[in-house]
Amino acid sequence: MRYLIDTNIFIYLSTDYHSLDLDILALFGEPNSLLYISTESVRELIVAYNNKGWGNKKWKTAEDMVRSIEETYFVEILPIQKEVMRTYARLRINNSQNHRDPSDHVIISHAMTLKIPLISSDTRFDFYRRQGLNLIFNEK
């Protein structure tokens, strides 16, 4: 089974494994599980590394971090295709919870376009199920 992991899930996977729900860990452990991450999440991780110092103790450079996503954690980085941007253009935003994060919206659109489940700990993502998001929520 294929899964797209949200930025927060990669952070937990790489630096705070205990924040992953046992059901999520079981999914990751299945032999046929394929994990993917959006290039938008990778961009967010690079920004966090460069601006906030996240991951500086684990990796020497942001480039090392990006390399390790695929080589150490076996998570494939997916490019954002124009079809994802079409989904993003028609996505209805969760205004009731003031969800205005464009990166989240791109990641949600990526999962919806590819029709693969998105694993996230973000409670605001539930709103997008009505638009076709297959969400697997990580109870942390």
Backbone as a printed PyTorch tensor [residue, N CA C, xyz], in Angstrom:
tensor([[[  0.8450,  -1.1850,   0.0000],
         [  0.0000,   0.0000,   0.0000],
         [  0.8870,   1.2440,   0.0000]],

        [[  0.4330,   2.2660,  -0.6970],
         [  1.1680,   3.5320,  -0.7660],
         [  0.5890,   4.5210,   0.2310]],

        [[  1.4870,   5.3090,   0.8510],
         [  1.0800,   6.3320,   1.8000],
         [  1.9080,   7.5900,   1.5690]],

        [[  1.2400,   8.7430,   1.6330],
         [  1.9290,  10.0270,   1.6180],
         [  2.0130,  10.4830,   3.0640]],

        [[  3.2110,  10.8150,   3.5250],
         [  3.3480,  11.2710,   4.9060],
         [  3.4720,  12.7850,   4.9280]],

        [[  2.7930,  13.3730,   5.8980],
         [  2.8480,  14.8140,   6.0920],
         [  4.2030,  15.1750,   6.7000]],

        [[  4.5380,  16.4330,   6.6430],
         [  5.8010,  16.9320,   7.1850],
         [  5.9750,  16.5280,   8.6450]],

        [[  4.9140,  16.6840,   9.4450],
         [  5.0240,  16.3520,  10.8710],
         [  5.3040,  14.8680,  11.0850]],

        [[  4.8240,  14.0200,  10.2230],
         [  5.0640,  12.5790,  10.3680],
         [  6.5250,  12.2600,  10.0850]],

        [[  7.1240,  12.9300,   9.0910],
         [  8.5500,  12.7010,   8.8680],
         [  9.3690,  13.1830,  10.0630]],

        [[  8.9870,  14.3070,  10.6430],
         [  9.7020,  14.8110,  11.8200],
         [  9.6400,  13.7780,  12.9400]],

        [[  8.4540,  13.2120,  13.1760],
         [  8.3320,  12.1760,  14.2060],
         [  9.1510,  10.9460,  13.8450]],

        [[  9.0740,  10.5310,  12.6000],
         [  9.8030,   9.3440,  12.1460],
         [ 11.3000,   9.5000,  12.3540]],

        [[ 11.8100,  10.6910,  12.0840],
         [ 13.2590,  10.8910,  12.1120],
         [ 13.8140,  11.3520,  13.4580]],

        [[ 12.9810,  12.0110,  14.2780],
         [ 13.5430,  12.5580,  15.5160],
         [ 12.7210,  12.2830,  16.7750]],

        [[ 11.4670,  11.8320,  16.6260],
         [ 10.6140,  11.6230,  17.7940],
         [  9.6840,  10.4350,  17.5350]],

        [[ 10.2870,   9.2860,  17.3110],
         [  9.5760,   8.0650,  16.9280],
         [  8.3980,   7.7580,  17.8580]],

        [[  8.4890,   8.1120,  19.1190],
         [  7.4550,   7.7940,  20.1030],
         [  6.1820,   8.6240,  19.9170]],

        [[  6.2210,   9.6180,  19.0590],
         [  5.0230,  10.3990,  18.7600],
         [  4.1770,   9.7680,  17.6620]],

        [[  4.6220,   8.6370,  17.1500],
         [  3.8450,   7.9250,  16.1340],
         [  2.9580,   6.8910,  16.8100]],

        [[  1.6980,   6.9000,  16.4500],
         [  0.7160,   5.9650,  16.9490],
         [  1.1320,   4.5360,  16.5920]],

        [[  0.7910,   3.5760,  17.4350],
         [  1.1480,   2.1780,  17.1760],
         [  0.5580,   1.6680,  15.8650]],

        [[ -0.6430,   2.1510,  15.5070],
         [ -1.2500,   1.7530,  14.2310],
         [ -0.4390,   2.2820,  13.0420]],

        [[  0.0910,   3.4710,  13.1710],
         [  0.9160,   4.0550,  12.1060],
         [  2.2270,   3.2750,  11.9970]],

        [[  2.8330,   2.9710,  13.1210],
         [  4.0670,   2.1780,  13.1080],
         [  3.8260,   0.8100,  12.4700]],

        [[  2.6710,   0.2250,  12.7280],
         [  2.3360,  -1.0600,  12.1120],
         [  2.2310,  -0.9310,  10.5910]],

        [[  1.6170,   0.1740,  10.1190],
         [  1.5320,   0.4110,   8.6660],
         [  2.9290,   0.5110,   8.0590]],

        [[  3.7980,   1.2540,   8.7450],
         [  5.1630,   1.4340,   8.2460],
         [  5.9210,   0.1100,   8.2010]],

        [[  5.5810,  -0.7850,   9.0950],
         [  6.2810,  -2.0560,   9.1820],
         [  5.8050,  -3.1210,   8.2090]],

        [[  4.6830,  -2.8890,   7.5550],
         [  4.1760,  -3.8720,   6.5960],
         [  5.1240,  -3.9720,   5.4070]],

        [[  5.4100,  -5.1850,   4.9560],
         [  6.3930,  -5.3560,   3.8730],
         [  6.0130,  -4.6960,   2.5490]],

        [[  4.7200,  -4.5140,   2.2880],
         [  4.3100,  -3.9050,   1.0180],
         [  4.0210,  -2.4110,   1.1390]],

        [[  4.3390,  -1.7990,   2.2840],
         [  4.1190,  -0.3590,   2.4590],
         [  5.1750,   0.4450,   1.7240]],

        [[  4.7080,   1.4280,   0.9600],
         [  5.5920,   2.3610,   0.2630],
         [  5.2810,   3.7470,   0.7990]],

        [[  6.3010,   4.4050,   1.3180],
         [  6.1190,   5.7370,   1.8890],
         [  6.6180,   6.7990,   0.9320]],

        [[  5.8240,   7.8610,   0.8060],
         [  6.1470,   8.9830,  -0.0590],
         [  6.0430,  10.2700,   0.7550]],

        [[  6.7470,  11.2850,   0.2850],
         [  6.6600,  12.6170,   0.8650],
         [  6.6430,  13.6190,  -0.2880]],

        [[  5.8290,  14.6410,  -0.1460],
         [  5.7200,  15.6680,  -1.1720],
         [  6.9610,  16.5610,  -1.1710]],

        [[  7.3330,  17.0530,  -2.3240],
         [  8.4280,  18.0180,  -2.3790],
         [  8.0850,  19.2650,  -1.5590]],

        [[  6.8040,  19.5350,  -1.3730],
         [  6.3990,  20.6650,  -0.5240],
         [  6.7970,  20.4120,   0.9310]],

        [[  6.6490,  19.1850,   1.3960],
         [  7.1010,  18.8380,   2.7470],
         [  8.6140,  18.9720,   2.8590]],

        [[  9.3190,  18.5450,   1.8300],
         [ 10.7800,  18.6480,   1.8430],
         [ 11.1960,  20.1200,   1.9070]],

        [[ 10.4890,  20.9600,   1.1830],
         [ 10.7710,  22.3950,   1.2540],
         [ 10.5580,  22.9070,   2.6770]],

        [[  9.4640,  22.4900,   3.3070],
         [  9.2060,  22.8980,   4.6910],
         [ 10.3210,  22.4180,   5.6300]],

        [[ 10.7970,  21.2080,   5.4240],
         [ 11.8710,  20.6680,   6.2580],
         [ 13.1690,  21.4610,   6.0850]],

        [[ 13.4640,  21.8380,   4.8460],
         [ 14.6680,  22.6390,   4.5780],
         [ 14.5530,  23.9990,   5.2780]],

        [[ 13.3910,  24.6270,   5.1840],
         [ 13.1740,  25.9130,   5.8540],
         [ 13.3450,  25.7440,   7.3610]],

        [[ 12.7780,  24.6940,   7.9340],
         [ 12.9120,  24.4480,   9.3740],
         [ 14.3690,  24.2220,   9.7550]],

        [[ 15.0840,  23.5010,   8.9240],
         [ 16.5020,  23.2580,   9.1900],
         [ 17.2890,  24.5770,   9.1600]],

        [[ 17.0660,  25.3620,   8.1240],
         [ 17.8290,  26.6000,   7.9370],
         [ 17.4330,  27.7190,   8.8970]],

        [[ 16.1570,  27.8390,   9.2120],
         [ 15.6840,  28.9740,  10.0140],
         [ 15.5190,  28.6790,  11.4970]],

        [[ 15.0890,  27.4730,  11.7970],
         [ 14.7570,  27.1510,  13.1820],
         [ 15.7860,  26.2370,  13.8360]],

        [[ 16.6950,  25.7030,  13.0440],
         [ 17.6950,  24.8030,  13.5940],
         [ 17.2020,  23.3850,  13.7890]],

        [[ 15.9500,  23.0880,  13.3530],
         [ 15.4500,  21.7230,  13.4900],
         [ 16.3430,  20.7630,  12.6970]],

        [[ 16.7570,  19.7000,  13.3160],
         [ 17.5490,  18.6890,  12.6400],
         [ 19.0350,  18.9680,  12.5860]],

        [[ 19.4750,  20.1280,  13.0880],
         [ 20.8960,  20.4730,  13.0290],
         [ 21.7680,  19.5070,  13.8110]],

        [[ 21.2180,  18.8840,  14.8430],
         [ 21.9780,  17.9160,  15.6290],
         [ 22.0570,  16.5660,  14.9290]],

        [[ 21.1530,  16.3210,  14.0280],
         [ 21.0800,  15.0290,  13.3460],
         [ 21.8400,  15.0270,  12.0140]],

        [[ 21.7690,  16.1520,  11.2910],
         [ 22.4050,  16.2500,   9.9820],
         [ 23.3400,  17.4390,   9.9400]],

        [[ 24.4410,  17.3090,   9.1880],
         [ 25.4120,  18.4100,   9.0800],
         [ 24.9040,  19.5290,   8.1890]],

        [[ 24.1460,  19.1700,   7.1550],
         [ 23.6170,  20.1660,   6.2200],
         [ 22.1760,  19.8140,   5.8510]],

        [[ 21.4710,  20.7940,   5.3220],
         [ 20.1190,  20.5410,   4.8290],
         [ 20.1550,  19.5320,   3.6820]],

        [[ 21.1960,  19.5910,   2.8870],
         [ 21.3400,  18.6350,   1.7840],
         [ 21.4760,  17.2110,   2.3120]],

        [[ 22.2170,  17.0250,   3.3930],
         [ 22.3300,  15.7020,   4.0220],
         [ 20.9630,  15.2090,   4.4790]],

        [[ 20.1660,  16.1270,   5.0340],
         [ 18.8330,  15.7680,   5.4780],
         [ 17.9830,  15.2950,   4.3030]],

        [[ 18.0080,  16.0450,   3.2190],
         [ 17.2170,  15.6780,   2.0360],
         [ 17.6530,  14.3120,   1.5110]],

        [[ 18.9320,  14.0950,   1.4520],
         [ 19.4530,  12.8130,   0.9790],
         [ 18.9780,  11.6660,   1.8750]],

        [[ 18.9750,  11.9060,   3.1800],
         [ 18.6140,  10.8410,   4.1130],
         [ 17.1320,  10.4620,   4.0440]],

        [[ 16.2890,  11.3560,   3.5730],
         [ 14.8660,  11.0330,   3.4520],
         [ 14.7070,   9.7490,   2.6440]],

        [[ 15.3850,   9.6770,   1.5190],
         [ 15.2670,   8.4870,   0.6740],
         [ 16.2550,   7.3910,   1.0700]],

        [[ 17.4800,   7.7700,   1.4040],
         [ 18.5210,   6.7620,   1.6240],
         [ 18.4750,   6.1180,   3.0080]],

        [[ 18.0650,   6.8550,   4.0150],
         [ 18.0220,   6.3130,   5.3780],
         [ 16.6120,   5.8800,   5.7680]],

        [[ 15.6290,   6.6870,   5.4200],
         [ 14.2540,   6.4150,   5.8380],
         [ 13.4200,   5.7370,   4.7510]],

        [[ 13.9620,   5.6060,   3.5570],
         [ 13.3010,   4.9210,   2.4390],
         [ 11.9360,   5.5280,   2.1220]],

        [[ 11.8920,   6.8440,   2.1640],
         [ 10.6920,   7.6080,   1.8120],
         [ 10.9880,   8.2960,   0.4840]],

        [[ 10.1930,   7.9900,  -0.5140],
         [ 10.4250,   8.5610,  -1.8420],
         [  9.8510,   9.9710,  -1.9280]],

        [[ 10.6520,  10.8850,  -2.4470],
         [ 10.2210,  12.2680,  -2.6190],
         [  9.4850,  12.3870,  -3.9550]],

        [[  8.2370,  12.8570,  -3.8760],
         [  7.4100,  12.9780,  -5.0760],
         [  7.3910,  14.4110,  -5.5940]],

        [[  7.6230,  14.5880,  -6.8860],
         [  7.5300,  15.9330,  -7.4610],
         [  6.0710,  16.3820,  -7.5260]],

        [[  5.8900,  17.6740,  -7.5660],
         [  4.5440,  18.2380,  -7.6780],
         [  4.2530,  18.4620,  -9.1570]],

        [[  3.2980,  17.7320,  -9.6490],
         [  2.9040,  17.8320, -11.0520],
         [  1.8240,  18.9000, -11.2250]],

        [[  1.5980,  19.3020, -12.4540],
         [  0.5910,  20.3430, -12.7010],
         [ -0.8080,  19.8880, -12.3010]],

        [[ -1.0800,  18.5710, -12.3150],
         [ -2.3840,  18.0780, -11.8840],
         [ -2.6190,  18.3840, -10.4030]],

        [[ -1.5550,  18.3450,  -9.6040],
         [ -1.6540,  18.6860,  -8.1880],
         [ -2.0470,  20.1540,  -8.0440]],

        [[ -1.4840,  20.9970,  -8.8770],
         [ -1.8150,  22.4290,  -8.8200],
         [ -3.2590,  22.6790,  -9.2510]],

        [[ -3.7800,  21.8430, -10.1370],
         [ -5.1960,  21.9820, -10.5180],
         [ -6.0940,  21.6310,  -9.3360]],

        [[ -5.7390,  20.5560,  -8.6250],
         [ -6.4960,  20.1850,  -7.4240],
         [ -6.3970,  21.2990,  -6.3930]],

        [[ -5.2040,  21.8130,  -6.2140],
         [ -4.9590,  22.9090,  -5.2640],
         [ -5.8080,  24.1340,  -5.6210]],

        [[ -5.9500,  24.4240,  -6.8950],
         [ -6.7030,  25.5950,  -7.3470],
         [ -8.1860,  25.4940,  -7.0110]],

        [[ -8.7150,  24.2820,  -6.9490],
         [-10.1450,  24.1320,  -6.6530],
         [-10.4220,  23.6870,  -5.2100]],

        [[ -9.3970,  23.5310,  -4.4020],
         [ -9.5580,  23.0900,  -3.0210],
         [-10.3180,  24.1430,  -2.2130]],

        [[-11.3600,  23.7110,  -1.5240],
         [-12.0770,  24.5990,  -0.6060],
         [-11.3240,  24.6040,   0.7210]],

        [[-11.0600,  25.7630,   1.2670],
         [-10.2130,  25.9420,   2.4460],
         [-11.0480,  25.8320,   3.7280]],

        [[-10.4510,  25.2710,   4.7480],
         [-11.0780,  25.1110,   6.0610],
         [-11.0170,  26.4390,   6.8180]],

        [[-11.9290,  27.3350,   6.4700],
         [-11.9520,  28.6560,   7.1040],
         [-12.4620,  28.6010,   8.5420]],

        [[-13.2880,  27.6140,   8.8580],
         [-13.8500,  27.5380,  10.2100],
         [-12.7600,  27.3230,  11.2640]],

        [[-11.6440,  26.6870,  10.8740],
         [-10.5160,  26.4920,  11.7860],
         [ -9.3330,  27.3800,  11.3980]],

        [[ -9.6140,  28.3810,  10.5550],
         [ -8.5760,  29.3310,  10.1270],
         [ -7.3440,  28.6250,   9.5670]],

        [[ -7.5860,  27.6220,   8.7260],
         [ -6.4920,  26.8290,   8.1450],
         [ -6.0100,  27.4950,   6.8600]],

        [[ -5.0290,  28.3580,   6.9830],
         [ -4.5630,  29.1550,   5.8480],
         [ -3.1470,  28.7920,   5.4110]],

        [[ -2.6400,  27.6380,   5.8130],
         [ -1.2740,  27.2350,   5.4850],
         [ -1.2100,  26.6900,   4.0550]],

        [[ -0.6350,  27.4460,   3.1160],
         [ -0.6050,  26.9810,   1.7260],
         [  0.1980,  25.6970,   1.5450]],

        [[  1.2020,  25.4800,   2.3640],
         [  1.9590,  24.2240,   2.2580],
         [  1.0710,  23.0320,   2.5870]],

        [[  0.2780,  23.1500,   3.6420],
         [ -0.6700,  22.0800,   3.9760],
         [ -1.6210,  21.8280,   2.8210]],

        [[ -2.0910,  22.8910,   2.2060],
         [ -3.0500,  22.7480,   1.1120],
         [ -2.4180,  22.0410,  -0.0920]],

        [[ -1.1510,  22.3110,  -0.3640],
         [ -0.4580,  21.6260,  -1.4680],
         [ -0.3000,  20.1450,  -1.1340]],

        [[  0.0780,  19.8390,   0.0900],
         [  0.2700,  18.4400,   0.4970],
         [ -1.0580,  17.6860,   0.4300]],

        [[ -2.1260,  18.2930,   0.9110],
         [ -3.4620,  17.6900,   0.8320],
         [ -3.8320,  17.4610,  -0.6380]],

        [[ -3.5930,  18.4530,  -1.4720],
         [ -3.8950,  18.3320,  -2.9070],
         [ -3.0740,  17.2350,  -3.5530]],

        [[ -1.8250,  17.0760,  -3.1150],
         [ -0.9570,  16.0250,  -3.6430],
         [ -1.5770,  14.6570,  -3.3580]],

        [[ -2.0080,  14.4370,  -2.1190],
         [ -2.6230,  13.1580,  -1.7480],
         [ -3.9240,  12.9300,  -2.5060]],

        [[ -4.7380,  13.9650,  -2.6210],
         [ -6.0130,  13.8240,  -3.3150],
         [ -5.8070,  13.5110,  -4.7960]],

        [[ -4.8550,  14.1820,  -5.4250],
         [ -4.6010,  13.9790,  -6.8510],
         [ -4.1020,  12.5680,  -7.1240]],

        [[ -3.1840,  12.0980,  -6.2870],
         [ -2.6110,  10.7620,  -6.4750],
         [ -3.5060,   9.6530,  -5.9460]],

        [[ -4.5620,  10.0590,  -5.2100],
         [ -5.5020,   9.1010,  -4.6250],
         [ -4.7980,   8.1040,  -3.7060]],

        [[ -3.9330,   8.6580,  -2.8490],
         [ -3.2760,   7.8220,  -1.8450],
         [ -3.5350,   8.4190,  -0.4590]],

        [[ -3.6110,   7.5660,   0.5580],
         [ -3.8680,   8.0700,   1.9070],
         [ -2.7580,   9.0030,   2.3820]],

        [[ -3.1660,  10.0360,   3.0960],
         [ -2.2370,  10.9800,   3.7040],
         [ -2.2130,  10.7060,   5.2060]],

        [[ -1.0320,  10.5070,   5.7550],
         [ -0.8700,  10.3010,   7.1920],
         [ -0.4170,  11.6240,   7.7920]],

        [[ -1.1820,  12.1090,   8.7880],
         [ -0.8780,  13.3950,   9.4090],
         [ -1.3890,  13.4260,  10.8450]],

        [[ -0.8150,  14.3280,  11.6290],
         [ -1.2880,  14.5970,  12.9940],
         [ -2.0650,  15.9040,  13.0600]],

        [[ -2.2830,  16.5410,  11.9430],
         [ -2.9530,  17.8450,  11.9190],
         [ -4.4660,  17.6550,  11.9890]],

        [[ -5.0670,  18.1260,  13.0680],
         [ -6.5070,  17.9560,  13.2810],
         [ -7.3550,  18.7230,  12.2620]],

        [[ -6.7790,  19.7320,  11.6310],
         [ -7.5430,  20.5290,  10.6580],
         [ -7.7280,  19.8040,   9.3340]],

        [[ -6.9900,  18.7240,   9.1030],
         [ -7.0650,  18.0140,   7.8310],
         [ -8.3790,  17.2410,   7.6580]],

        [[ -9.0500,  16.9100,   8.7490],
         [-10.2930,  16.1420,   8.6820],
         [-11.3190,  16.8230,   7.7790]],

        [[-11.3360,  18.1360,   7.7750],
         [-12.2540,  18.9300,   6.9490],
         [-12.1890,  18.5090,   5.4730]],

        [[-11.0270,  18.1190,   4.9870],
         [-10.8180,  17.8720,   3.5650],
         [-11.2750,  16.4840,   3.1190]],

        [[-11.6970,  15.6620,   4.0550],
         [-12.2400,  14.3350,   3.6880],
         [-13.4510,  14.4930,   2.7610]],

        [[-14.2600,  15.5100,   3.0130],
         [-15.4590,  15.7390,   2.1890],
         [-15.1160,  16.0600,   0.7430]],

        [[-13.8630,  16.4400,   0.5010],
         [-13.4240,  16.7710,  -0.8600],
         [-12.6390,  15.6250,  -1.4910]],

        [[-12.5400,  14.5150,  -0.7690],
         [-11.8810,  13.3450,  -1.3350],
         [-10.5720,  12.9480,  -0.6770]],

        [[-10.1750,  13.6210,   0.3980],
         [ -8.9310,  13.2570,   1.0700],
         [ -9.1300,  11.9750,   1.8660]],

        [[ -8.2450,  11.0130,   1.6350],
         [ -8.1950,   9.7870,   2.4190],
         [ -7.1510,  10.0330,   3.5040]],

        [[ -7.6190,  10.3390,   4.7140],
         [ -6.7450,  10.7330,   5.8080],
         [ -6.5970,   9.6030,   6.8080]],

        [[ -5.3520,   9.3290,   7.1760],
         [ -5.0490,   8.4330,   8.2960],
         [ -4.4690,   9.3340,   9.3650]],

        [[ -5.2060,   9.4480,  10.4720],
         [ -4.8200,  10.3940,  11.5050],
         [ -3.9060,   9.7330,  12.5290]],

        [[ -2.8030,  10.3860,  12.8150],
         [ -1.8590,   9.9190,  13.8310],
         [ -2.2230,  10.5650,  15.1690]],

        [[ -2.7320,   9.7430,  16.0740],
         [ -3.0230,  10.2200,  17.4370],
         [ -1.7140,  10.2570,  18.1930]],

        [[ -1.1990,  11.4420,  18.4370],
         [  0.0890,  11.5090,  19.1370],
         [ -0.0780,  11.6900,  20.6120]]])
